[in-house]
Amino acid sequence: MLSEFEENANKRGVSSRPHFALVGLLRIPEVQTSPWTQLLRRVLFAVALLFTAATVVYIGRHGYRDVSEDELSFLDAFYYATVSLSTTGYGDISPVSPAARLANIVIITPLRVLFLIVLVGTTLGVLTERSRQAFKIQRWRRSVRNHTVVVGYGTKGRTAIDAMLGDGVQPADVVVVDTDLEVLDAAANAGLVTVHGSATRSDILRLAGVQNASSVVVAANRDDTAVLITLTARELNKAAKIVVAVREAENTHLLRQSGADSVVVSSETAGRLLGVATTTPNVVEIMEDLLTPEQGFAVAEREVEPSEIGGSPRHLSDIVLGVVRDGTLVRVGEPAVDAIEAGDKLLYIRRTQK
């Protein structure tokens, strides 16, 4: 039998757990640094602690006594700091005044503990890493806004993320949700925030920040799963743009009724390209070029410039495919867009840098 506390925790879901309990479930990408850089930082920090302790001792040198009854020089203070922080303690220099002993209690002893932590940091790495991850999770959950949640890091999910990154989206603005730990490792290595769990659960989507996301990409392996994820995501966020990939065209209306803004039929799209390739393979090459933002050409969207208002989109230097007016796409050639209006957006073909 579960206790009342455990039952309440299960009802609230993982998104209500304390941040330290989310380590491993939610992973924030690390900034990769060289082991030699990390070692140099630790050494410099340890040296800084030594100089701090030596300075404290030198300032209060009149309260210390060595075996020769001589006044302490800075070298003596540094020597005393070294043997004290390393816990060697030869006893040839010792604090005798109340002020010096108080300084040892309040300053030197905490520095000694910190110094030892730095030296044995590799041994305590597991504990410190978990605490650091918990702090990063806490900070990330407080600040994440207007990001993109990608459900599924298979072929479709990875390709979608590659396209977004090619269009200038930062890796830190993408969160991947998947149940496969191996693919999540690959996503984390690519600098993406990852959440381990089923996106059909609302608490997992909350943990990914869907309620604050600007867009959601659903690239599930099954159409019924995609419908459930879309329903859950739309319930959590009424304003986000939800894009879904499905295998069968007959399920498109279910996705739209569930709240999807755009539905891509992966099997039929691939089939059309295969059919076109048998007769006009160059057309397929151009389509691939348009869908690859890193090179050649790409389909993009931009705001209308003041000088373009009132003119025809067909007379612009850019190759315009359509005009987005009041959130609706109107293709070039239709009478409704013979004249560009203020507030329109142009869907055009732009040349990318190779």
Short mmCIF file of N, CA and C in Angstrom, two decimals, residues 54 74-84 90 92-93:
data_model
loop_
_atom_site.label_atom_id
_atom_site.label_comp_id
_atom_site.label_asym_id
_atom_site.label_seq_id
_atom_site.Cartn_x
_atom_site.Cartn_y
_atom_site.Cartn_z
N ALA A 54 47.40 33.00 3.55
CA ALA A 54 48.69 33.61 3.92
C ALA A 54 48.52 35.09 4.23
N PHE A 74 56.25 37.39 5.29
CA PHE A 74 55.18 36.85 4.43
C PHE A 74 55.49 35.42 4.02
N LEU A 75 56.80 35.10 3.86
CA LEU A 75 57.17 33.72 3.54
C LEU A 75 56.78 32.80 4.68
N ASP A 76 56.99 33.24 5.92
CA ASP A 76 56.57 32.42 7.06
C ASP A 76 55.05 32.25 7.06
N ALA A 77 54.33 33.34 6.76
CA ALA A 77 52.86 33.26 6.72
C ALA A 77 52.40 32.30 5.63
N PHE A 78 53.07 32.35 4.48
CA PHE A 78 52.70 31.45 3.38
C PHE A 78 53.00 30.00 3.75
N TYR A 79 54.15 29.81 4.43
CA TYR A 79 54.50 28.45 4.89
C TYR A 79 53.45 27.94 5.87
N TYR A 80 53.04 28.79 6.81
CA TYR A 80 52.06 28.38 7.80
C TYR A 80 50.72 28.06 7.12
N ALA A 81 50.33 28.89 6.12
CA ALA A 81 49.09 28.64 5.41
C ALA A 81 49.14 27.31 4.66
N THR A 82 50.33 27.01 4.10
CA THR A 82 50.47 25.77 3.34
C THR A 82 50.33 24.55 4.23
N VAL A 83 51.05 24.52 5.33
CA VAL A 83 50.99 23.34 6.20
C VAL A 83 49.64 23.26 6.92
N SER A 84 48.96 24.41 7.10
CA SER A 84 47.66 24.38 7.77
C SER A 84 46.57 23.88 6.83
N TYR A 90 53.05 21.21 11.28
CA TYR A 90 54.27 20.87 12.01
C TYR A 90 54.32 21.47 13.42
N ASP A 92 55.56 24.35 14.27
CA ASP A 92 56.67 25.28 14.51
C ASP A 92 56.20 26.72 14.49
N ILE A 93 55.01 26.98 13.91
CA ILE A 93 54.38 28.29 13.98
C ILE A 93 52.96 28.08 14.49
#
